[in-house]
Amino acid sequence: MFLKRHYPFQIKISENIRRIMIIGCGGSGKSTFARKLGKLTELPVVHLDKAFWKPNWEEPGKEEWAEKVRQIAAEENWILDGNYSGTFPIRLERADLVIWLDRPMPLCLFRVIKRSILNHGKTRPDMGEGCRDRLTLEFIHYIFRFPWDGRKRIIRKLTDSPFDFEVVQLRTERQICNFLKDFGTKAQ
C-alpha cells in the first residue's frame, strides 16, 4: 500500500512529535479524536472548521484562508483537525505525524445525520461562531462521494508530498482505541 505505516506498528512516540494532522471524511470522528489526543499529549487542538467558517457559514477568501493556516501551522505545537486539502502542503510541511481516520462511508454518513439531529440549531464547540449545525445535500453528497473522491485526493496529497512525516491510517474503532491507549502510554 502507499502509506509509510499502518497501525499497529512501533511508532516512536517522543517529544519530537509536536505537530499532528488529523484527517478523514466528515463524520469519521476527527474532532472527538483530536480532543482525546490533545488531553493525552497536552498539545493545543485547533479545529480547522472553527478557524475557517465566519458567522452564518460565510467562507473566507482563498488567500485569506491560506494565510490563516500558515499562521496556525507556524506554531511550534499543535493538533490540527480537519481536511481542507487545498492547505495540505502548508500543514504537511510542518507536520510530524498525520493520522488518517479512514472510516467506512455509511458509518460517517450515519454519524453526520445523528450529529445534525442532536445539535440542531446549536453551534458545536468545533465550529465557527454563529454557525448553527446544519445538514445540507451538498455535505451529504460530499460524504457519499468521499470513498471515490476525497479518499483518492488524500492518497494523492500524501504520496505526492515532498515533506517528511509519519502516516498512521486507522480504519476501525478498535484501532482508534488501541492507538490512543498506546499513544497515551508512550507519551507519559
PDB file of C-alpha atoms in Angstrom:
ATOM      1  CA  MET A   1       0.000   0.000   0.000  1.00  0.00           C
ATOM      2  CA  PHE A   2       1.049   3.597  -0.469  1.00  0.00           C
ATOM      3  CA  LEU A   3       1.261   4.543   3.191  1.00  0.00           C
ATOM      4  CA  LYS A   4       4.543   4.567   5.019  1.00  0.00           C
ATOM      5  CA  ARG A   5       2.977   2.821   8.005  1.00  0.00           C
ATOM      6  CA  HIS A   6      -0.237   1.156   9.084  1.00  0.00           C
ATOM      7  CA  TYR A   7      -1.320   0.872  12.658  1.00  0.00           C
ATOM      8  CA  PRO A   8      -0.492  -1.174  14.660  1.00  0.00           C
ATOM      9  CA  PHE A   9       3.214  -0.577  14.391  1.00  0.00           C
ATOM     10  CA  GLN A  10       6.022   0.655  16.551  1.00  0.00           C
ATOM     11  CA  ILE A  11       5.788   4.420  16.236  1.00  0.00           C
ATOM     12  CA  LYS A  12       8.445   6.411  18.018  1.00  0.00           C
ATOM     13  CA  ILE A  13       6.421   8.490  20.438  1.00  0.00           C
ATOM     14  CA  SER A  14       8.640  11.188  21.817  1.00  0.00           C
ATOM     15  CA  GLU A  15       8.954  14.894  22.311  1.00  0.00           C
ATOM     16  CA  ASN A  16       9.753  15.014  18.585  1.00  0.00           C
ATOM     17  CA  ILE A  17       6.057  14.643  17.746  1.00  0.00           C
ATOM     18  CA  ARG A  18       4.769  18.146  18.326  1.00  0.00           C
ATOM     19  CA  ARG A  19       2.593  18.724  15.267  1.00  0.00           C
ATOM     20  CA  ILE A  20      -0.169  16.270  14.363  1.00  0.00           C
ATOM     21  CA  MET A  21      -2.672  16.457  11.492  1.00  0.00           C
ATOM     22  CA  ILE A  22      -5.915  14.514  11.816  1.00  0.00           C
ATOM     23  CA  ILE A  23      -7.740  13.951   8.542  1.00  0.00           C
ATOM     24  CA  GLY A  24     -10.677  11.895   7.296  1.00  0.00           C
ATOM     25  CA  CYS A  25     -14.203  12.053   5.964  1.00  0.00           C
ATOM     26  CA  GLY A  26     -16.818  14.193   7.685  1.00  0.00           C
ATOM     27  CA  GLY A  27     -18.281  12.085  10.482  1.00  0.00           C
ATOM     28  CA  SER A  28     -15.149   9.934  10.839  1.00  0.00           C
ATOM     29  CA  GLY A  29     -14.557  11.235  14.367  1.00  0.00           C
ATOM     30  CA  LYS A  30     -11.742  13.719  13.738  1.00  0.00           C
ATOM     31  CA  SER A  31     -12.828  16.307  16.312  1.00  0.00           C
ATOM     32  CA  THR A  32     -13.519  13.772  19.052  1.00  0.00           C
ATOM     33  CA  PHE A  33     -10.212  12.023  18.343  1.00  0.00           C
ATOM     34  CA  ALA A  34      -8.372  15.377  18.360  1.00  0.00           C
ATOM     35  CA  ARG A  35      -9.819  16.303  21.762  1.00  0.00           C
ATOM     36  CA  LYS A  36      -8.817  12.923  23.236  1.00  0.00           C
ATOM     37  CA  LEU A  37      -5.332  13.109  21.741  1.00  0.00           C
ATOM     38  CA  GLY A  38      -4.986  16.682  22.972  1.00  0.00           C
ATOM     39  CA  LYS A  39      -5.685  15.568  26.545  1.00  0.00           C
ATOM     40  CA  LEU A  40      -3.101  12.793  26.266  1.00  0.00           C
ATOM     41  CA  THR A  41      -0.369  14.920  24.724  1.00  0.00           C
ATOM     42  CA  GLU A  42      -1.222  18.333  26.172  1.00  0.00           C
ATOM     43  CA  LEU A  43      -0.807  19.708  22.652  1.00  0.00           C
ATOM     44  CA  PRO A  44      -3.203  22.528  21.704  1.00  0.00           C
ATOM     45  CA  VAL A  45      -6.060  21.416  19.463  1.00  0.00           C
ATOM     46  CA  VAL A  46      -7.150  23.589  16.540  1.00  0.00           C
ATOM     47  CA  HIS A  47     -10.393  22.626  14.801  1.00  0.00           C
ATOM     48  CA  LEU A  48      -9.991  23.884  11.241  1.00  0.00           C
ATOM     49  CA  ASP A  49     -13.767  24.195  10.815  1.00  0.00           C
ATOM     50  CA  LYS A  50     -13.760  26.682  13.675  1.00  0.00           C
ATOM     51  CA  ALA A  51     -10.872  28.615  12.113  1.00  0.00           C
ATOM     52  CA  PHE A  52     -12.380  28.511   8.602  1.00  0.00           C
ATOM     53  CA  TRP A  53     -16.034  29.464   8.993  1.00  0.00           C
ATOM     54  CA  LYS A  54     -17.085  33.030   9.691  1.00  0.00           C
ATOM     55  CA  PRO A  55     -20.500  33.733  11.292  1.00  0.00           C
ATOM     56  CA  ASN A  56     -23.517  32.405   9.393  1.00  0.00           C
ATOM     57  CA  TRP A  57     -21.400  29.989   7.328  1.00  0.00           C
ATOM     58  CA  GLU A  58     -19.531  32.690   5.432  1.00  0.00           C
ATOM     59  CA  GLU A  59     -16.352  31.407   3.779  1.00  0.00           C
ATOM     60  CA  PRO A  60     -13.085  33.339   3.832  1.00  0.00           C
ATOM     61  CA  GLY A  61     -11.305  34.168   0.587  1.00  0.00           C
ATOM     62  CA  LYS A  62      -8.802  31.596  -0.679  1.00  0.00           C
ATOM     63  CA  GLU A  63      -5.709  33.674   0.130  1.00  0.00           C
ATOM     64  CA  GLU A  64      -7.129  34.819   3.472  1.00  0.00           C
ATOM     65  CA  TRP A  65      -7.668  31.151   4.433  1.00  0.00           C
ATOM     66  CA  ALA A  66      -4.196  30.107   3.259  1.00  0.00           C
ATOM     67  CA  GLU A  67      -2.623  32.892   5.328  1.00  0.00           C
ATOM     68  CA  LYS A  68      -4.608  31.877   8.396  1.00  0.00           C
ATOM     69  CA  VAL A  69      -3.443  28.259   8.004  1.00  0.00           C
ATOM     70  CA  ARG A  70       0.166  29.443   7.548  1.00  0.00           C
ATOM     71  CA  GLN A  71      -0.089  31.301  10.859  1.00  0.00           C
ATOM     72  CA  ILE A  72      -1.593  28.290  12.640  1.00  0.00           C
ATOM     73  CA  ALA A  73       0.962  25.872  11.148  1.00  0.00           C
ATOM     74  CA  ALA A  74       3.840  28.172  12.125  1.00  0.00           C
ATOM     75  CA  GLU A  75       3.142  27.458  15.789  1.00  0.00           C
ATOM     76  CA  GLU A  76       5.557  25.036  17.476  1.00  0.00           C
ATOM     77  CA  ASN A  77       2.921  22.642  18.825  1.00  0.00           C
ATOM     78  CA  TRP A  78      -0.489  21.675  17.512  1.00  0.00           C
ATOM     79  CA  ILE A  79      -3.073  19.092  16.669  1.00  0.00           C
ATOM     80  CA  LEU A  80      -4.967  20.202  13.562  1.00  0.00           C
ATOM     81  CA  ASP A  81      -8.317  18.545  12.998  1.00  0.00           C
ATOM     82  CA  GLY A  82      -9.780  18.836   9.501  1.00  0.00           C
ATOM     83  CA  ASN A  83      -9.265  18.123   5.830  1.00  0.00           C
ATOM     84  CA  TYR A  84      -9.204  21.312   3.739  1.00  0.00           C
ATOM     85  CA  SER A  85      -6.985  19.567   1.203  1.00  0.00           C
ATOM     86  CA  GLY A  86      -6.105  22.851  -0.506  1.00  0.00           C
ATOM     87  CA  THR A  87      -3.961  23.671   2.538  1.00  0.00           C
ATOM     88  CA  PHE A  88      -2.389  20.199   2.911  1.00  0.00           C
ATOM     89  CA  PRO A  89       1.018  21.389   1.624  1.00  0.00           C
ATOM     90  CA  ILE A  90       1.153  24.181   4.225  1.00  0.00           C
ATOM     91  CA  ARG A  91       0.372  21.776   7.062  1.00  0.00           C
ATOM     92  CA  LEU A  92       2.329  18.773   5.773  1.00  0.00           C
ATOM     93  CA  GLU A  93       5.488  20.857   5.570  1.00  0.00           C
ATOM     94  CA  ARG A  94       5.370  21.249   9.369  1.00  0.00           C
ATOM     95  CA  ALA A  95       3.603  18.040  10.451  1.00  0.00           C
ATOM     96  CA  ASP A  96       5.451  15.298  12.310  1.00  0.00           C
ATOM     97  CA  LEU A  97       2.537  12.871  12.174  1.00  0.00           C
ATOM     98  CA  VAL A  98      -0.596  12.524  10.040  1.00  0.00           C
ATOM     99  CA  ILE A  99      -3.414  10.420  11.458  1.00  0.00           C
ATOM    100  CA  TRP A 100      -5.962   9.405   8.852  1.00  0.00           C
ATOM    101  CA  LEU A 101      -9.279   8.198  10.233  1.00  0.00           C
ATOM    102  CA  ASP A 102     -10.243   6.082   7.225  1.00  0.00           C
ATOM    103  CA  ARG A 103     -13.721   5.012   8.296  1.00  0.00           C
ATOM    104  CA  PRO A 104     -16.499   3.446   6.178  1.00  0.00           C
ATOM    105  CA  MET A 105     -18.727   5.940   4.377  1.00  0.00           C
ATOM    106  CA  PRO A 106     -22.038   4.527   5.743  1.00  0.00           C
ATOM    107  CA  LEU A 107     -20.756   4.995   9.306  1.00  0.00           C
ATOM    108  CA  CYS A 108     -19.653   8.563   8.548  1.00  0.00           C
ATOM    109  CA  LEU A 109     -22.996   9.374   6.957  1.00  0.00           C
ATOM    110  CA  PHE A 110     -24.896   7.917   9.929  1.00  0.00           C
ATOM    111  CA  ARG A 111     -22.773   9.917  12.380  1.00  0.00           C
ATOM    112  CA  VAL A 112     -23.260  13.186  10.498  1.00  0.00           C
ATOM    113  CA  ILE A 113     -27.036  12.716  10.378  1.00  0.00           C
ATOM    114  CA  LYS A 114     -27.106  11.792  14.081  1.00  0.00           C
ATOM    115  CA  ARG A 115     -24.881  14.771  14.947  1.00  0.00           C
ATOM    116  CA  SER A 116     -27.146  17.092  12.979  1.00  0.00           C
ATOM    117  CA  ILE A 117     -30.240  15.855  14.802  1.00  0.00           C
ATOM    118  CA  LEU A 118     -28.625  16.090  18.240  1.00  0.00           C
ATOM    119  CA  ASN A 119     -27.152  19.555  17.581  1.00  0.00           C
ATOM    120  CA  HIS A 120     -29.992  21.054  15.554  1.00  0.00           C
ATOM    121  CA  GLY A 121     -29.931  24.846  15.917  1.00  0.00           C
ATOM    122  CA  LYS A 122     -26.791  24.815  18.088  1.00  0.00           C
ATOM    123  CA  THR A 123     -23.230  25.845  17.354  1.00  0.00           C
ATOM    124  CA  ARG A 124     -20.890  22.957  18.128  1.00  0.00           C
ATOM    125  CA  PRO A 125     -17.647  23.747  20.014  1.00  0.00           C
ATOM    126  CA  ASP A 126     -15.586  22.683  16.975  1.00  0.00           C
ATOM    127  CA  MET A 127     -17.443  25.063  14.624  1.00  0.00           C
ATOM    128  CA  GLY A 128     -17.115  28.754  13.856  1.00  0.00           C
ATOM    129  CA  GLU A 129     -19.033  31.314  15.905  1.00  0.00           C
ATOM    130  CA  GLY A 130     -22.577  31.763  14.690  1.00  0.00           C
ATOM    131  CA  CYS A 131     -22.521  28.603  12.560  1.00  0.00           C
ATOM    132  CA  ARG A 132     -25.502  26.649  13.791  1.00  0.00           C
ATOM    133  CA  ASP A 133     -25.352  22.999  12.933  1.00  0.00           C
ATOM    134  CA  ARG A 134     -26.965  22.184   9.632  1.00  0.00           C
ATOM    135  CA  LEU A 135     -27.088  19.312   7.219  1.00  0.00           C
ATOM    136  CA  THR A 136     -27.063  20.185   3.530  1.00  0.00           C
ATOM    137  CA  LEU A 137     -27.494  17.999   0.474  1.00  0.00           C
ATOM    138  CA  GLU A 138     -24.075  19.234  -0.644  1.00  0.00           C
ATOM    139  CA  PHE A 139     -22.442  17.864   2.523  1.00  0.00           C
ATOM    140  CA  ILE A 140     -24.319  14.557   2.278  1.00  0.00           C
ATOM    141  CA  HIS A 141     -23.128  14.266  -1.328  1.00  0.00           C
ATOM    142  CA  TYR A 142     -19.552  15.061  -0.233  1.00  0.00           C
ATOM    143  CA  ILE A 143     -19.636  12.245   2.334  1.00  0.00           C
ATOM    144  CA  PHE A 144     -21.329   9.826  -0.065  1.00  0.00           C
ATOM    145  CA  ARG A 145     -18.650  10.511  -2.721  1.00  0.00           C
ATOM    146  CA  PHE A 146     -15.737  10.541  -0.250  1.00  0.00           C
ATOM    147  CA  PRO A 147     -14.595   6.931  -0.854  1.00  0.00           C
ATOM    148  CA  TRP A 148     -14.155   7.757  -4.534  1.00  0.00           C
ATOM    149  CA  ASP A 149     -13.191  11.441  -4.496  1.00  0.00           C
ATOM    150  CA  GLY A 150     -11.935  12.512  -1.071  1.00  0.00           C
ATOM    151  CA  ARG A 151     -10.058   9.306  -0.321  1.00  0.00           C
ATOM    152  CA  LYS A 152      -8.221   9.456  -3.650  1.00  0.00           C
ATOM    153  CA  ARG A 153      -7.377  13.109  -3.038  1.00  0.00           C
ATOM    154  CA  ILE A 154      -5.908  12.256   0.388  1.00  0.00           C
ATOM    155  CA  ILE A 155      -3.847   9.419  -1.078  1.00  0.00           C
ATOM    156  CA  ARG A 156      -2.553  11.686  -3.846  1.00  0.00           C
ATOM    157  CA  LYS A 157      -1.720  14.557  -1.481  1.00  0.00           C
ATOM    158  CA  LEU A 158       0.116  12.284   0.969  1.00  0.00           C
ATOM    159  CA  THR A 159       2.068  10.340  -1.637  1.00  0.00           C
ATOM    160  CA  ASP A 160       2.990  13.408  -3.706  1.00  0.00           C
ATOM    161  CA  SER A 161       4.173  15.434  -0.719  1.00  0.00           C
ATOM    162  CA  PRO A 162       7.933  16.089  -0.637  1.00  0.00           C
ATOM    163  CA  PHE A 163       7.883  16.565   3.143  1.00  0.00           C
ATOM    164  CA  ASP A 164       8.945  14.107   5.836  1.00  0.00           C
ATOM    165  CA  PHE A 165       6.182  12.921   8.172  1.00  0.00           C
ATOM    166  CA  GLU A 166       4.766   9.670   9.502  1.00  0.00           C
ATOM    167  CA  VAL A 167       1.307   8.483   8.451  1.00  0.00           C
ATOM    168  CA  VAL A 168      -0.976   6.339  10.574  1.00  0.00           C
ATOM    169  CA  GLN A 169      -4.146   5.044   8.949  1.00  0.00           C
ATOM    170  CA  LEU A 170      -6.835   3.955  11.422  1.00  0.00           C
ATOM    171  CA  ARG A 171      -9.795   2.092   9.952  1.00  0.00           C
ATOM    172  CA  THR A 172     -11.645   0.557  12.895  1.00  0.00           C
ATOM    173  CA  GLU A 173     -12.863   1.636  16.315  1.00  0.00           C
ATOM    174  CA  ARG A 174     -10.561  -0.954  17.871  1.00  0.00           C
ATOM    175  CA  GLN A 175      -7.525   0.519  16.078  1.00  0.00           C
ATOM    176  CA  ILE A 176      -8.521   4.016  17.201  1.00  0.00           C
ATOM    177  CA  CYS A 177      -8.944   2.961  20.848  1.00  0.00           C
ATOM    178  CA  ASN A 178      -5.715   0.953  20.851  1.00  0.00           C
ATOM    179  CA  PHE A 179      -3.796   3.798  19.220  1.00  0.00           C
ATOM    180  CA  LEU A 180      -4.972   6.294  21.842  1.00  0.00           C
ATOM    181  CA  LYS A 181      -4.150   3.830  24.617  1.00  0.00           C
ATOM    182  CA  ASP A 182      -0.698   3.106  23.183  1.00  0.00           C
ATOM    183  CA  PHE A 183      -0.002   6.757  22.434  1.00  0.00           C
ATOM    184  CA  GLY A 184      -1.023   7.765  25.950  1.00  0.00           C
ATOM    185  CA  THR A 185       1.200   5.103  27.497  1.00  0.00           C
ATOM    186  CA  LYS A 186       4.240   6.039  25.391  1.00  0.00           C
ATOM    187  CA  ALA A 187       3.730   9.783  25.746  1.00  0.00           C
ATOM    188  CA  GLN A 188       3.934   9.639  29.564  1.00  0.00           C
TER     189      GLN A 188
END
